[in-house]
PDB file of C-alpha atoms in Angstrom:
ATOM      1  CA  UNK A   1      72.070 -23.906   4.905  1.00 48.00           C
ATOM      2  CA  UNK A   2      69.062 -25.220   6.722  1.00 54.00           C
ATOM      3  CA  UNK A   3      71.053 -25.263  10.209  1.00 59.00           C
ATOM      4  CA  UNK A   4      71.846 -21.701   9.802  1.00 64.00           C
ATOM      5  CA  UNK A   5      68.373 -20.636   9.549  1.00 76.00           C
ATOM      6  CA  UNK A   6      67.621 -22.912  12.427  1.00 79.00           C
ATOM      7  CA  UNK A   7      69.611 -21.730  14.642  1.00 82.00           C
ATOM      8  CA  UNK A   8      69.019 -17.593  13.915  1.00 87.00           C
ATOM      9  CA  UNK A   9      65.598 -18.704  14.726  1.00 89.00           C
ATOM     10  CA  UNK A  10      66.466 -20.386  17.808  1.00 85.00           C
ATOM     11  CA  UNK A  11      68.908 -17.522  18.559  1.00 82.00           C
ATOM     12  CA  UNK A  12      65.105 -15.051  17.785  1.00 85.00           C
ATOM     13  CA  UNK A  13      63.045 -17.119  19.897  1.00 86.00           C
ATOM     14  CA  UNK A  14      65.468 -17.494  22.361  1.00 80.00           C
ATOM     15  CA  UNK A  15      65.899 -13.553  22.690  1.00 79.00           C
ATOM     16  CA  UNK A  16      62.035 -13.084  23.016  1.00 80.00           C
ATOM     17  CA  UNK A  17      61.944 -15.823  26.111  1.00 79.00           C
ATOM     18  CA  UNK A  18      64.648 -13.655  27.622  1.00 74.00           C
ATOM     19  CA  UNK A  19      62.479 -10.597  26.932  1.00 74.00           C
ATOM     20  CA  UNK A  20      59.613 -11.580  27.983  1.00 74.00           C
ATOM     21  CA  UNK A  21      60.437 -14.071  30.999  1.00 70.00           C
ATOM     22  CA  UNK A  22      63.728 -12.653  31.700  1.00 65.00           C
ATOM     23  CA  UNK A  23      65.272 -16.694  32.691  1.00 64.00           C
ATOM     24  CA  UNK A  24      69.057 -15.199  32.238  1.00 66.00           C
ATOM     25  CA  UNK A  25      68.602 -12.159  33.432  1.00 68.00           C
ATOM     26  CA  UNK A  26      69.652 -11.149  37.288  1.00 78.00           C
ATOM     27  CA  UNK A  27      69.505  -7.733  39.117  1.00 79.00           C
ATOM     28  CA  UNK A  28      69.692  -6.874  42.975  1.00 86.00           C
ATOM     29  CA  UNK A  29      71.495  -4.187  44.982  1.00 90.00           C
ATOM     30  CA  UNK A  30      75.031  -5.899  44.543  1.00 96.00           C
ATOM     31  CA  UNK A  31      75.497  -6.862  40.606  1.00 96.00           C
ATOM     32  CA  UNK A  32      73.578  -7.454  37.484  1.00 95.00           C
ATOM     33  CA  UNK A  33      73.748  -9.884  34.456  1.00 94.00           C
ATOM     34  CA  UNK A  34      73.862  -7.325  31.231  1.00 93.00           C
ATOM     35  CA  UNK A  35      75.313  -7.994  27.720  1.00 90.00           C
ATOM     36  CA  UNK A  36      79.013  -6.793  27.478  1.00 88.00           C
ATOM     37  CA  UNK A  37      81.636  -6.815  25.244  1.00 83.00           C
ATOM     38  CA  UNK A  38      82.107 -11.066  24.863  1.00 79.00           C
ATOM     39  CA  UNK A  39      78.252 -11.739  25.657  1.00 86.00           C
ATOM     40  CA  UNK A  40      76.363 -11.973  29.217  1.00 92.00           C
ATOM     41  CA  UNK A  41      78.485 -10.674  31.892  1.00 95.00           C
ATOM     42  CA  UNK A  42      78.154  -9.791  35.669  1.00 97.00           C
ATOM     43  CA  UNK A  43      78.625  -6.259  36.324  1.00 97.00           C
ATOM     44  CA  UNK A  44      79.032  -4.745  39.794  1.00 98.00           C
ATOM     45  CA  UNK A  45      75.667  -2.319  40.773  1.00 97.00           C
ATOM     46  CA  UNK A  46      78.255  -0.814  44.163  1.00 97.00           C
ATOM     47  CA  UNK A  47      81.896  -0.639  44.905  1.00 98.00           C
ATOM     48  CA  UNK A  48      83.174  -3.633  46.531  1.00 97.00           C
ATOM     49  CA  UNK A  49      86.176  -3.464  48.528  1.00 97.00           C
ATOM     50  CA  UNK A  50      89.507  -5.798  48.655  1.00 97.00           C
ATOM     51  CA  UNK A  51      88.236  -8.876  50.809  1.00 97.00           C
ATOM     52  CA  UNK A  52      84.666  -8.005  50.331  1.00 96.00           C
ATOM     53  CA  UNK A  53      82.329 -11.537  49.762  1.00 96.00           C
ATOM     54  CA  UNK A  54      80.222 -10.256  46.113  1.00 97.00           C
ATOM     55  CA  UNK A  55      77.778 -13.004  46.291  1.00 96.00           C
ATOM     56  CA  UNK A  56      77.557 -17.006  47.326  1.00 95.00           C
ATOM     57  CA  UNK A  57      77.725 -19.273  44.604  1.00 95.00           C
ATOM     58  CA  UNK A  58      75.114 -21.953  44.807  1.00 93.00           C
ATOM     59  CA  UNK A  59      73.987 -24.328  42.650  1.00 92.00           C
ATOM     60  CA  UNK A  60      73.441 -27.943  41.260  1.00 91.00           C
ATOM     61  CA  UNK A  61      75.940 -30.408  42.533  1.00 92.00           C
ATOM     62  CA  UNK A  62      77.577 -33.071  40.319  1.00 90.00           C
ATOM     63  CA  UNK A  63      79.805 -35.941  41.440  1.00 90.00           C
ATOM     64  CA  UNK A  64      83.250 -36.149  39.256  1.00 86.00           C
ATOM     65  CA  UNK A  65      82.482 -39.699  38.297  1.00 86.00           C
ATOM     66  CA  UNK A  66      78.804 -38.712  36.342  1.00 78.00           C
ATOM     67  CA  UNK A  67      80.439 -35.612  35.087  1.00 79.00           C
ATOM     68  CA  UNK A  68      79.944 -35.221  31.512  1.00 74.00           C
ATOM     69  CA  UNK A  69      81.070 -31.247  30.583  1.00 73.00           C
ATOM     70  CA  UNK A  70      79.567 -27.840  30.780  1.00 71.00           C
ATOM     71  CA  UNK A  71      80.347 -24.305  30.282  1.00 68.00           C
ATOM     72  CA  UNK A  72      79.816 -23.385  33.674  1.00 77.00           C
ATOM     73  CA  UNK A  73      80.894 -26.127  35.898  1.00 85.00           C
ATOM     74  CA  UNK A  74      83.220 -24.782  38.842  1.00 88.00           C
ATOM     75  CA  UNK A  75      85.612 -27.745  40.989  1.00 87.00           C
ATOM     76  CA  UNK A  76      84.223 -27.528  44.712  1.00 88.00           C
ATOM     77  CA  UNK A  77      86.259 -30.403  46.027  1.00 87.00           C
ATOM     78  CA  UNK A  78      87.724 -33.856  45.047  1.00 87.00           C
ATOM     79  CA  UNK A  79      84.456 -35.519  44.587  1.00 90.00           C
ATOM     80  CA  UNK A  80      82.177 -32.786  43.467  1.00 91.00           C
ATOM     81  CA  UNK A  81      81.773 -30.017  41.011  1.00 89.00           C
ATOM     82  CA  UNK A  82      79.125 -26.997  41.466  1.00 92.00           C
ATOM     83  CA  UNK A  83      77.089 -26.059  38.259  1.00 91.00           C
ATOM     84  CA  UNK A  84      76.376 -22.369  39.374  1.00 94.00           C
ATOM     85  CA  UNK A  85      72.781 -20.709  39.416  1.00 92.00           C
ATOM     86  CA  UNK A  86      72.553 -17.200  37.952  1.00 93.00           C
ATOM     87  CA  UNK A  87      74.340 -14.861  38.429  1.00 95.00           C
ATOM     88  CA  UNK A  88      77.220 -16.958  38.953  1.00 95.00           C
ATOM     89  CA  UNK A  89      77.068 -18.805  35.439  1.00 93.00           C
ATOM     90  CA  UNK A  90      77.498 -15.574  33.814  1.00 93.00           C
ATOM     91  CA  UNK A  91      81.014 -15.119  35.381  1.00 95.00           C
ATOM     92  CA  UNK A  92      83.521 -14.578  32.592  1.00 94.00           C
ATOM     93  CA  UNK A  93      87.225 -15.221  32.913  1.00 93.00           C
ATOM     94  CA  UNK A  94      90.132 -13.057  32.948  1.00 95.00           C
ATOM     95  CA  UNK A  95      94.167 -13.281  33.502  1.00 94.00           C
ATOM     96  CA  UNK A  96      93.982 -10.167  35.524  1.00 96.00           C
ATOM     97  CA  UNK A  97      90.522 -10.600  37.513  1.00 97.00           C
ATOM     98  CA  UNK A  98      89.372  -8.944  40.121  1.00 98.00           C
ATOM     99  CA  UNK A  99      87.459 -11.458  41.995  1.00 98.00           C
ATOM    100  CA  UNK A 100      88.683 -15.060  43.242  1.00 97.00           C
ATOM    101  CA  UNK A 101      86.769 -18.278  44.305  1.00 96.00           C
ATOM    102  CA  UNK A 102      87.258 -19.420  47.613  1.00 95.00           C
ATOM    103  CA  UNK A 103      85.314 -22.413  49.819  1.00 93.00           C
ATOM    104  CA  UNK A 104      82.225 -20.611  51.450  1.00 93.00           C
ATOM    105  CA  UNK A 105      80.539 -23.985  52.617  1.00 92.00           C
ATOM    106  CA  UNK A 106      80.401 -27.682  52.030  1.00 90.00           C
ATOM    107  CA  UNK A 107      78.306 -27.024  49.222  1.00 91.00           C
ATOM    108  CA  UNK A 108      78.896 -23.734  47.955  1.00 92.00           C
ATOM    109  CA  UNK A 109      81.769 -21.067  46.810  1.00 95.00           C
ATOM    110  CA  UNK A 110      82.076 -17.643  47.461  1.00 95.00           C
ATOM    111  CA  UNK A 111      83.524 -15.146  44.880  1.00 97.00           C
ATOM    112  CA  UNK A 112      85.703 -12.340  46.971  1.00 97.00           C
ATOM    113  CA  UNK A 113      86.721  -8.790  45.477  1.00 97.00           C
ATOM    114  CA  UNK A 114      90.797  -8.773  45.387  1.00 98.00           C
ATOM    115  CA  UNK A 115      91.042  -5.701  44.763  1.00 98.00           C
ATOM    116  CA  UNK A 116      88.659  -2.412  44.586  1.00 98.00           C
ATOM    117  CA  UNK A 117      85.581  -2.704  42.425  1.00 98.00           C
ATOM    118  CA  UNK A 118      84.220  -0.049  41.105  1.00 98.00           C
ATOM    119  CA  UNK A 119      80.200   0.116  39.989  1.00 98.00           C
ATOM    120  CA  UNK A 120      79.348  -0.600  36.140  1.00 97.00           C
ATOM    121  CA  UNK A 121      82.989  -2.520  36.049  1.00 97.00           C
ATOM    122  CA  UNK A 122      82.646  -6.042  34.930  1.00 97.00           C
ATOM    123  CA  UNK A 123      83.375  -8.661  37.630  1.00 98.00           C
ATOM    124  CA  UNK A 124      85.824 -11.361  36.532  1.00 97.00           C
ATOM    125  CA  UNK A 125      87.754 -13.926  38.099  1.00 96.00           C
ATOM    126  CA  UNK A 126      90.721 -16.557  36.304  1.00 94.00           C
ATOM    127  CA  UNK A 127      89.295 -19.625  35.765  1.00 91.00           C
ATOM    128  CA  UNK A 128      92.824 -21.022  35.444  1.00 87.00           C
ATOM    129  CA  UNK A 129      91.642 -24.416  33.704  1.00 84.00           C
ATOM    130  CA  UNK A 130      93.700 -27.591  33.445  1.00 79.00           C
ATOM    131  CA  UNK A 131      94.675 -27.960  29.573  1.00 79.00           C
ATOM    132  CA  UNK A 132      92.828 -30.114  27.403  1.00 74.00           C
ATOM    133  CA  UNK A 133      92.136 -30.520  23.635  1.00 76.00           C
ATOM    134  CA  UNK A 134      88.871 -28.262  23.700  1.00 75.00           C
ATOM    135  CA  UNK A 135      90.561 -25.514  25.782  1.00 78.00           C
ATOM    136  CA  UNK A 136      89.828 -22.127  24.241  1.00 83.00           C
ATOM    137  CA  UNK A 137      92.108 -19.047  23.457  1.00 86.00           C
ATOM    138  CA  UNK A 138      91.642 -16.168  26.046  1.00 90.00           C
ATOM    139  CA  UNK A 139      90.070 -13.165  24.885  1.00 89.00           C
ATOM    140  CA  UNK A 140      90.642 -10.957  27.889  1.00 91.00           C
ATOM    141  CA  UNK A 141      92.423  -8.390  26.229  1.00 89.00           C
ATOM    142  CA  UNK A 142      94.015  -8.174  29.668  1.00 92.00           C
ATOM    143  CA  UNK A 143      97.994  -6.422  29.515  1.00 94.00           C
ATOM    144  CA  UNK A 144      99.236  -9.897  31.190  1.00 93.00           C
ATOM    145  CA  UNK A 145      96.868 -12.370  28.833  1.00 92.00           C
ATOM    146  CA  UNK A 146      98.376 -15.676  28.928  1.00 91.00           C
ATOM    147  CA  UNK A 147      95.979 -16.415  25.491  1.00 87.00           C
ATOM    148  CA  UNK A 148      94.619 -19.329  26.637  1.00 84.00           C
ATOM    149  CA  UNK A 149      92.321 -19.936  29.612  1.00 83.00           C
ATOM    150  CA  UNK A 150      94.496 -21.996  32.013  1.00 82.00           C
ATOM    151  CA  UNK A 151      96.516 -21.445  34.471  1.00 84.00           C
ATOM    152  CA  UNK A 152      99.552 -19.581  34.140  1.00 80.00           C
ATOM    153  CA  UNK A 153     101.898 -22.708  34.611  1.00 80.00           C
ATOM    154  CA  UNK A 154     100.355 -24.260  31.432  1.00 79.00           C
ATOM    155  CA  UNK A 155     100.730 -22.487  28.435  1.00 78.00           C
ATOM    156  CA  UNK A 156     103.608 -23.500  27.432  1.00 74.00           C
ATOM    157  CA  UNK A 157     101.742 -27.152  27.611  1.00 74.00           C
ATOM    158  CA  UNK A 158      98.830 -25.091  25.160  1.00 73.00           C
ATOM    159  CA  UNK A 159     101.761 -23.826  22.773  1.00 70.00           C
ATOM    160  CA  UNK A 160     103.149 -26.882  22.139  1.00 67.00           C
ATOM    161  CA  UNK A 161      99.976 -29.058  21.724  1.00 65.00           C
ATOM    162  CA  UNK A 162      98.987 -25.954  18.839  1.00 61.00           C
ATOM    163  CA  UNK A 163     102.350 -26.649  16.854  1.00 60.00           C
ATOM    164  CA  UNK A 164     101.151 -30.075  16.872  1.00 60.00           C
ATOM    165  CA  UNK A 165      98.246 -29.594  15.502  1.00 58.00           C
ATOM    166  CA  UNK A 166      99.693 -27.068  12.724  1.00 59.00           C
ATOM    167  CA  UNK A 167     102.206 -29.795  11.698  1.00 55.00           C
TER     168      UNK A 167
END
């Protein structure tokens, strides 16, 4: 019982540094970190066309080999991983996004509209993970969810490692 109170106190105090100091909050001309329907998302404040770069994705660099998990990481190459600066760590997957990652730089990413975006929509893009044991069910609510968040050629490897785990 004690952890529960300790955390909806850390979850309070936490709110009122957001308040107050606004840490994981982001707003320019182009998007906006705002609370949507699963939590902090990144909303578009314009339309962005088909093609159209959103924002550069920046951030902390981490070899693969001192790796050691995050919610945010994104792959930018065979040696390195990018943990993203806001906005970018706000992104939230979906199976039908409407922004992809592409190589911008050495060092950073670039999300790109792929298709029109329309202001106050949600920007998304798949994250298409490899599976593994902690992988979580998709939420989307997308028409073409694949119900887990990996890439569309592993699900059936998702399926049967949940059977096993019934059994």
């Amino acid at each position: 019982m004690k952890k529960k109170s300790g955390k909806k106190r850390r979850e309070k105090l936490q709110q009122k540094v957001d308040e107050i100091h606004g840490y994981r909050s982001y707003h320019d001309d182009d998007v906006e970190v705002r609370k949507g329907k699963y939590g902090l998302g990144v909303y578009a404040v314009r339309q962005f066309l088909p093609g159209e770069l959103v924002f550069e994705v920046t951030g902390q660099l981490l070899s693969h080999e001192h790796y050691h998990g995050s919610n945010y990481v994104m792959e930018l190459n065979e040696t390195w991983y990018l943990e993203p600066t806001i906005p970018a760590a706000f992104l939230n997957h979906s199976c039908s996004p409407n922004s992809e990652l592409v190589q911008l730089t050495k060092h950073s990413l670039g999300l790109v509209a792929i298709c029109n975006i329309e202001p106050e929509s949600e920007i998304v893009f798949d994250y298409q993970w490899e599976p593994h044991e902690g992988t979580p069910q998709c939420r989307c609510g997308a028409l073409n969810c694949r119900g887990w968040v990996v890439e569309a050629d592993s699900v059936h490897k998702m399926e049967k490692s949940r059977k096993k785990a019934k059994k």
